[in-house]
C-alpha atoms as one frame of an Amber mdcrd trajectory, in Angstrom:
protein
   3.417 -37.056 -63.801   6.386 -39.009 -62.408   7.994 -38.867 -59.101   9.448
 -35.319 -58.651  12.061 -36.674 -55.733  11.710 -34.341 -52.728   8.108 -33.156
 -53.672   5.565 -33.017 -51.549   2.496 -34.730 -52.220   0.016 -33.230 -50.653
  -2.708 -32.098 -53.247  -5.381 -29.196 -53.275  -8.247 -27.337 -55.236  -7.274
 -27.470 -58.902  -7.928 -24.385 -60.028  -8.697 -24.065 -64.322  -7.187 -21.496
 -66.566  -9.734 -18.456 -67.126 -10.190 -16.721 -69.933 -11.640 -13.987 -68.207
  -8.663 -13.960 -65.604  -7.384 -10.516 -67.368 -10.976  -8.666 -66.983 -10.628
  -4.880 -67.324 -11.550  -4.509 -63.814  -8.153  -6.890 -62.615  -5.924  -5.500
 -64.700  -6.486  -2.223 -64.335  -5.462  -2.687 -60.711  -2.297  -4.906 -62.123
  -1.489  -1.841 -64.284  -1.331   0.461 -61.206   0.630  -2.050 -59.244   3.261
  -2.557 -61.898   4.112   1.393 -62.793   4.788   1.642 -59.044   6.847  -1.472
 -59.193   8.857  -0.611 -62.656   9.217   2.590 -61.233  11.061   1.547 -58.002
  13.374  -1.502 -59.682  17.429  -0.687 -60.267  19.697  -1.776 -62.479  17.288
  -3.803 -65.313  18.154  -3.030 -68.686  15.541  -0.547 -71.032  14.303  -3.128
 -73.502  14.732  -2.577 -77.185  12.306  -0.104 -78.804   9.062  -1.377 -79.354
   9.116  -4.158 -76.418   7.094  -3.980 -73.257   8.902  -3.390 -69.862   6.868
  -5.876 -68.242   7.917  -8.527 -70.988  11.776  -8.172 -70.727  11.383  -8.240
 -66.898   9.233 -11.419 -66.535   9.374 -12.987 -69.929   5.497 -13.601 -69.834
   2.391 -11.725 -71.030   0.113  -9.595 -68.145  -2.616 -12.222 -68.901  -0.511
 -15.035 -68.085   1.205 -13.331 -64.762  -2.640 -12.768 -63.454  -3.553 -16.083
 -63.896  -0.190 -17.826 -61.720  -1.096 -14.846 -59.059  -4.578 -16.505 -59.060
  -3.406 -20.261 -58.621  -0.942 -19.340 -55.490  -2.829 -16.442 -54.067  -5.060
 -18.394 -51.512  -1.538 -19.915 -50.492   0.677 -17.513 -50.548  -1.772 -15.227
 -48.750  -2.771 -17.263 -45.715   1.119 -17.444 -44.284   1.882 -14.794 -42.070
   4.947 -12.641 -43.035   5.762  -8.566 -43.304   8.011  -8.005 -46.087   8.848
  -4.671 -47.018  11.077  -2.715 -49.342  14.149  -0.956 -48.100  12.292   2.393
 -48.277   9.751   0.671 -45.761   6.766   0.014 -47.756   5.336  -3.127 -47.523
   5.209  -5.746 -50.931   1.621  -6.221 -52.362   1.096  -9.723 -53.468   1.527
  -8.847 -56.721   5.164  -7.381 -56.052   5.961 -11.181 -53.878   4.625 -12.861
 -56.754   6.640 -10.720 -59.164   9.854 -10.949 -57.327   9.593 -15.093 -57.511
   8.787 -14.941 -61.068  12.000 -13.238 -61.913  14.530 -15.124 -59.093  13.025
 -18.142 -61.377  13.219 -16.092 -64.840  16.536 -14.065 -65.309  18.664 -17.029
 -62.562  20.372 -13.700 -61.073  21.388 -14.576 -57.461  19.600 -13.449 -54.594
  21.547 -10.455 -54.023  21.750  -9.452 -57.700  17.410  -9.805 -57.550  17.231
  -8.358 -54.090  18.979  -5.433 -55.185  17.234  -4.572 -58.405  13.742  -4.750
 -56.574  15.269  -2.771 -52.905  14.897  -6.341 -51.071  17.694  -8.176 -48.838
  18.568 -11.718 -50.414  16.883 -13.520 -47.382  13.266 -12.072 -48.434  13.836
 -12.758 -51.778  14.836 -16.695 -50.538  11.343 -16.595 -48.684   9.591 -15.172
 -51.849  10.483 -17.595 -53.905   9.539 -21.025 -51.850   6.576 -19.427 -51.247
   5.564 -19.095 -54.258   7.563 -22.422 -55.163   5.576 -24.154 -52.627   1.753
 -22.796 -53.751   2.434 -23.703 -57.442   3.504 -27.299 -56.096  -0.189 -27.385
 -54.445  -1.828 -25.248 -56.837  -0.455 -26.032 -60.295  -0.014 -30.074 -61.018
  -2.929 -29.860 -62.978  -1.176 -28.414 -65.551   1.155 -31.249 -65.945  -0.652
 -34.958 -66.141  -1.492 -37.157 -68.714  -3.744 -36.891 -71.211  -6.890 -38.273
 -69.107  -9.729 -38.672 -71.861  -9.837 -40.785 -75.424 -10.496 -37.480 -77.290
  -7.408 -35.639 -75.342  -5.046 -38.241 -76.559  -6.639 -38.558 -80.074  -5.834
 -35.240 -80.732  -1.934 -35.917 -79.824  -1.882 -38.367 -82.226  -3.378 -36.466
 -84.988  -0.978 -34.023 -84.185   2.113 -36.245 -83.837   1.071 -37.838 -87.318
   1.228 -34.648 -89.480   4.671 -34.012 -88.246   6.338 -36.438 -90.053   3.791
 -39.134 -90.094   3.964 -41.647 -87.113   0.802 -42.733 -86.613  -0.885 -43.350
 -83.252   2.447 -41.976 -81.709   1.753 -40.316 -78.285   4.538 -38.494 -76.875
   8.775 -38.043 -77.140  11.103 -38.821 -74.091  13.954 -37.169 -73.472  16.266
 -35.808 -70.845  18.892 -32.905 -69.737  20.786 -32.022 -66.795  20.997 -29.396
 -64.725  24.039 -28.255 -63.402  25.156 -27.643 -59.915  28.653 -25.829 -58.072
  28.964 -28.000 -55.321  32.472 -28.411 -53.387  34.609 -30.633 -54.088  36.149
 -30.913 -50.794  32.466 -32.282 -49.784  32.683 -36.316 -50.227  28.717 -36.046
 -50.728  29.558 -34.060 -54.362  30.562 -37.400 -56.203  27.706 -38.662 -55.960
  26.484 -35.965 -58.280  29.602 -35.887 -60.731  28.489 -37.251 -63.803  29.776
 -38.629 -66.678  31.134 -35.579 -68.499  32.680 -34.676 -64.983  30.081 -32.049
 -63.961  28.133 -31.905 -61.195  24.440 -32.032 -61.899  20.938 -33.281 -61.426
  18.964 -34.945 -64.432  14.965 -34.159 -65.740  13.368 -36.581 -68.031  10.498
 -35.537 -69.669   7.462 -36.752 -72.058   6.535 -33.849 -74.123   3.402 -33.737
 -76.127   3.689 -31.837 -79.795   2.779 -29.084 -78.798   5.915 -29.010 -76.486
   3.789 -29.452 -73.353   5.160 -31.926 -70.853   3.036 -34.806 -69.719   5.034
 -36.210 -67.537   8.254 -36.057 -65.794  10.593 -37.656 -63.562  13.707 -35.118
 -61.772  15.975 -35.538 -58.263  18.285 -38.441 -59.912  22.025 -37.707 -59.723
  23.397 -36.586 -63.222  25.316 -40.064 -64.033  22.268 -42.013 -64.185  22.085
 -43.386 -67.396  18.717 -42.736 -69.535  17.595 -46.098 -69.628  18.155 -46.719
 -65.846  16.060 -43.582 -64.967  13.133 -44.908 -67.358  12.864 -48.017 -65.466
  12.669 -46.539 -62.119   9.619 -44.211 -63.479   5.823 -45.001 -62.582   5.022
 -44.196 -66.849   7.673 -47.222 -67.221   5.703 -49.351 -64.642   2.472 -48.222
 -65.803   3.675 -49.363 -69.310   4.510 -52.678 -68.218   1.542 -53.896 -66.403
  -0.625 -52.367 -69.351  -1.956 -49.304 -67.370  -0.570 -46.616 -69.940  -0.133
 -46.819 -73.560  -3.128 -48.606 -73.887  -5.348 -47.507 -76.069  -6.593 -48.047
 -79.877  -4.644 -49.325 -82.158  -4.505 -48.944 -85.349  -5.037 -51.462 -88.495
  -3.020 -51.142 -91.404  -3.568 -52.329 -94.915  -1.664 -55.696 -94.740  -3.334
 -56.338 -91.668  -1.177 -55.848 -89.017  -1.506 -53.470 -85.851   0.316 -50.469
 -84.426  -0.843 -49.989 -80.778   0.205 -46.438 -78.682   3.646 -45.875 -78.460
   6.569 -43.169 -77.245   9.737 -42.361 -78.994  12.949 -41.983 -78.138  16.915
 -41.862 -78.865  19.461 -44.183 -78.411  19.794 -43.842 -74.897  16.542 -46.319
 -74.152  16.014 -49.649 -74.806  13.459 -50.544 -77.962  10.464 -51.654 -76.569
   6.897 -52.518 -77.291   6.174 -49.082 -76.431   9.142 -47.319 -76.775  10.716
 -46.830 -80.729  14.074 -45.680 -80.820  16.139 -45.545 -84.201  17.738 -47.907
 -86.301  21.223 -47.568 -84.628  24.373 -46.809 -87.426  24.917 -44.298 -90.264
  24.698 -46.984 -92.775  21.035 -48.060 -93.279  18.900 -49.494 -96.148  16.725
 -46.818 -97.798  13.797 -47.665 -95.916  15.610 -47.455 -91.860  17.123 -44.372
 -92.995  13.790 -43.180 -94.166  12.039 -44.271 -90.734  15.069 -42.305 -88.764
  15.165 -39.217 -90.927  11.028 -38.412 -89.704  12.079 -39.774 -86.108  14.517
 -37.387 -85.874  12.108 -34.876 -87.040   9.671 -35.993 -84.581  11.895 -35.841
 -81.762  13.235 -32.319 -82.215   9.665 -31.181 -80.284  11.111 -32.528 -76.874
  14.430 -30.967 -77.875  12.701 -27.354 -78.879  10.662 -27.772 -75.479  13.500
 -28.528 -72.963  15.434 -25.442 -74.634  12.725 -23.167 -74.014  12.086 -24.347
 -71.023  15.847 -23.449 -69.876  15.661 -20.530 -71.790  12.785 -18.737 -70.269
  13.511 -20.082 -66.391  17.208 -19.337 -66.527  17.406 -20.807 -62.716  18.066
 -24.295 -64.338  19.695 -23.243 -67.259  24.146 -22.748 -67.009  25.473 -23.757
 -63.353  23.537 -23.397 -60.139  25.771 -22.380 -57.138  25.688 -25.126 -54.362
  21.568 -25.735 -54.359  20.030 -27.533 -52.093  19.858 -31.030 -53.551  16.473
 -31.674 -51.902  14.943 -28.578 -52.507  16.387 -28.543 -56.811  14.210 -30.558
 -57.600  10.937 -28.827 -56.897  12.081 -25.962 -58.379  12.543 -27.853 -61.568
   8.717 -28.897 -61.565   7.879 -25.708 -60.894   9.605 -24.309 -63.946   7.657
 -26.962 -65.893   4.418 -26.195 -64.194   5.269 -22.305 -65.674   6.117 -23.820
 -69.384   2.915 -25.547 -69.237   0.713 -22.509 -68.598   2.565 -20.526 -70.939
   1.213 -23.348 -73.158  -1.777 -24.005 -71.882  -2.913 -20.381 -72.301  -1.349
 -19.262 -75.648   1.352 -16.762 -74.725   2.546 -15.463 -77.739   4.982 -12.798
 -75.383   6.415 -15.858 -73.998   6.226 -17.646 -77.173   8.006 -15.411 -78.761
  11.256 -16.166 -76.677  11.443 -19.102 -78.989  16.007 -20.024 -78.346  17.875
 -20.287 -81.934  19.547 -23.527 -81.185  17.897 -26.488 -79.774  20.779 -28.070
 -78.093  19.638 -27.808 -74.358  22.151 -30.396 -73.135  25.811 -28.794 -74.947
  28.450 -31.019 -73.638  27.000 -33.987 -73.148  27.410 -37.305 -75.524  24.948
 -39.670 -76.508  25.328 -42.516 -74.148  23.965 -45.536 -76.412  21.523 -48.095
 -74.422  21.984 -51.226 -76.813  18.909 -52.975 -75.083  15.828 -54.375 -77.258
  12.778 -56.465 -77.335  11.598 -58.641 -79.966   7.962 -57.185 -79.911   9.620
 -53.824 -80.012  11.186 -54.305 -83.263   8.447 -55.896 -84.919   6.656 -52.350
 -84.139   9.594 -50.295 -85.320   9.891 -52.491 -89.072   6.164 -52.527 -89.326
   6.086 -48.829 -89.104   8.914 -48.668 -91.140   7.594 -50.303 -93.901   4.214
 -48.005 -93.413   6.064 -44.824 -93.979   8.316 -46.078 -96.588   4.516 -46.805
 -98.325   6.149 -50.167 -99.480   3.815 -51.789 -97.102   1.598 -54.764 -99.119
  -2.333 -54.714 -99.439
């Protein structure tokens, strides 16, 4: 994983997904704890016929909300605090964990949260960065790079029978998230960006199964995509040989395609990084190559719209955040997207958005940059999957 800019880095027991984490005996007790919770909330919608309560509150299946309460329980548990409802009863840790969950979920303000659960804003503030804070120690795990041969073979096999890149690895991309900040404050430009909104920028490396594998937030909106790439570790790591290293493959004229990411025109073609042929007007064989890079690149596009569209705290404008605090709330979020991958959540899954266009607004901003060895790779697998390519 990249930097995460105001993260703290710190690390603790790793703590694997269970497939026994929803035993009878555990969620029998999470049953109980939820009818006395659904009961008491105000103001939340009935969902349509047919779908679970629990689902339209927290967007996520049972299974999957008793495995995060395992990760940040030893956490969240060993800080003293008394909260309590307004009737006087005191929160289980299943109701703290539940009232983070949907701060992060629905992106209602404090007050509009506090109120449907019978909490003042300020315990719904602690709530939340506790819970923000355990999944920071508790969860990384859940976001890394692949760490084994076999791990990353598998990406590649499943990269390949999208649209038939072989040995490709991952897809970078980025989107911003947008902040109200005041623009009597001189400190806001710094965070106006180029379509004139305030807002801070995630870049992410997402695996095809829409799992990220790496990301890089806390970067003022403006930055251009290229310029955040080069500040990464992956992009360091890349350059001194540490990442993107591993077998390549042979084709039949002989030549070699070694482990690569793509991206769009906002990064520089590199030895390990394919972007498109740039212009409408291509022979038959570039427009070929873009038409299944397109293709291959609408899996970061379909993962960075979920990923705003199930943790609605990042997604439309945040009111005056805390700059330093934003952007571990946007790892946290991907931490969640993860798990929901990691442990097959078709409830969550099933929140699939329409439209993939996570970033509306914003223009391609073209890099323009390129490396010789770069476009060797890009014509050689051009030529492969035009299958044009001489024996």
């Amino acid at each position: 994983m990249g930097p995460v800019r105001g993260s703290k880095k710190k690390r603790k027991t790793e703590k694997k997904p269970d497939e026994n984490v929803s035993a009878s005996s555990e969620m029998e007790g999470s049953v109980d704890w939820w009818d006395g919770l659904s009961r008491r909330m105000n103001g939340l919608q009935s969902p349509s016929k047919g779908i679970d309560k629990f689902k339209s509150v927290f967007r996520i299946s049972r299974k999957t909300f008793s495995y995060i309460c395992s990760l940040v329980k030893e956490d969240m548990t060993a800080k003293p605090g008394n909260f309590t409802f307004s009737n006087g009863k005191p929160l289980s840790f299943e109701d703290q964990v539940a009232v983070a969950l949907r701060r992060l979920s629905s992106g209602e303000s404090l007050v509009t949260v506090g109120d449907s659960f019978g909490l003042h804003r300020s315990t719904v503030l602690q709530l939340t960065w506790r819970f923000v804070e355990a999944m920071e120690e508790r969860g990384l795990h859940h976001l890394q790079w692949p760490s084994t041969e076999a791990e990353m073979t598998e990406i590649k096999s499943k990269f390949e029978k999208i649209q038939g890149l072989p040995n490709c690895c991952g897809v970078i991309e980025t989107t911003h998230v947008m902040m109200c900040l005041p623009s009597a404050d001189p400190a806001s430009k710094v965070w106006l960006d180029h379509e004139k909104n305030h807002s801070m920028v995630l870049q992410a490396i997402v695996d095809p199964e829409m799992r990220f594998r790496d990301i890089v937030t806390g970067w003022p909106g403006k930055i251009d995509d290229w310029l955040m790439f080069q500040s990464s570790n992956f992009y360091k790591l890349c350059d001194k040989g540490e990442r993107l290293n591993g077998g390549k493959i042979e084709l039949s004229n002989g030549s070699e395609i070694r482990e690569y990411i793509i991206g769009d025109l906002g990064y520089p073609l590199l030895p390990y990084l394919v972007i498109p042929y740039k212009g409408k007007e291509q022979p038959e064989i570039s427009a070929e190559f873009n038409r299944r890079h397109s293709a291959t690149r609408l899996v970061a596009s379909r993962a960075l719209a979920r990923l705003k569209e199930m943790w609605k705290i990042i997604q439309g404008v945040m009111w005056r955040p805390d700059k330093h605090k934003l952007p571990r709330i946007i790892l946290v979020c991907c931490l969640l997207h993860n798990i929901v991958v990691d442990l097959e959540d078709d409830d969550a899954q099933d929140e699939m958005p329409l439209s993939y266009d996570h970033d509306p607004g914003y223009r391609q901003r073209i890099c323009g940059s390129f490396d010789t060895d770069g476009v060797h790779l890009r014509d050689e697998l051009s030529l492969y999957l035009s299958g044009k390519m001489p024996t």
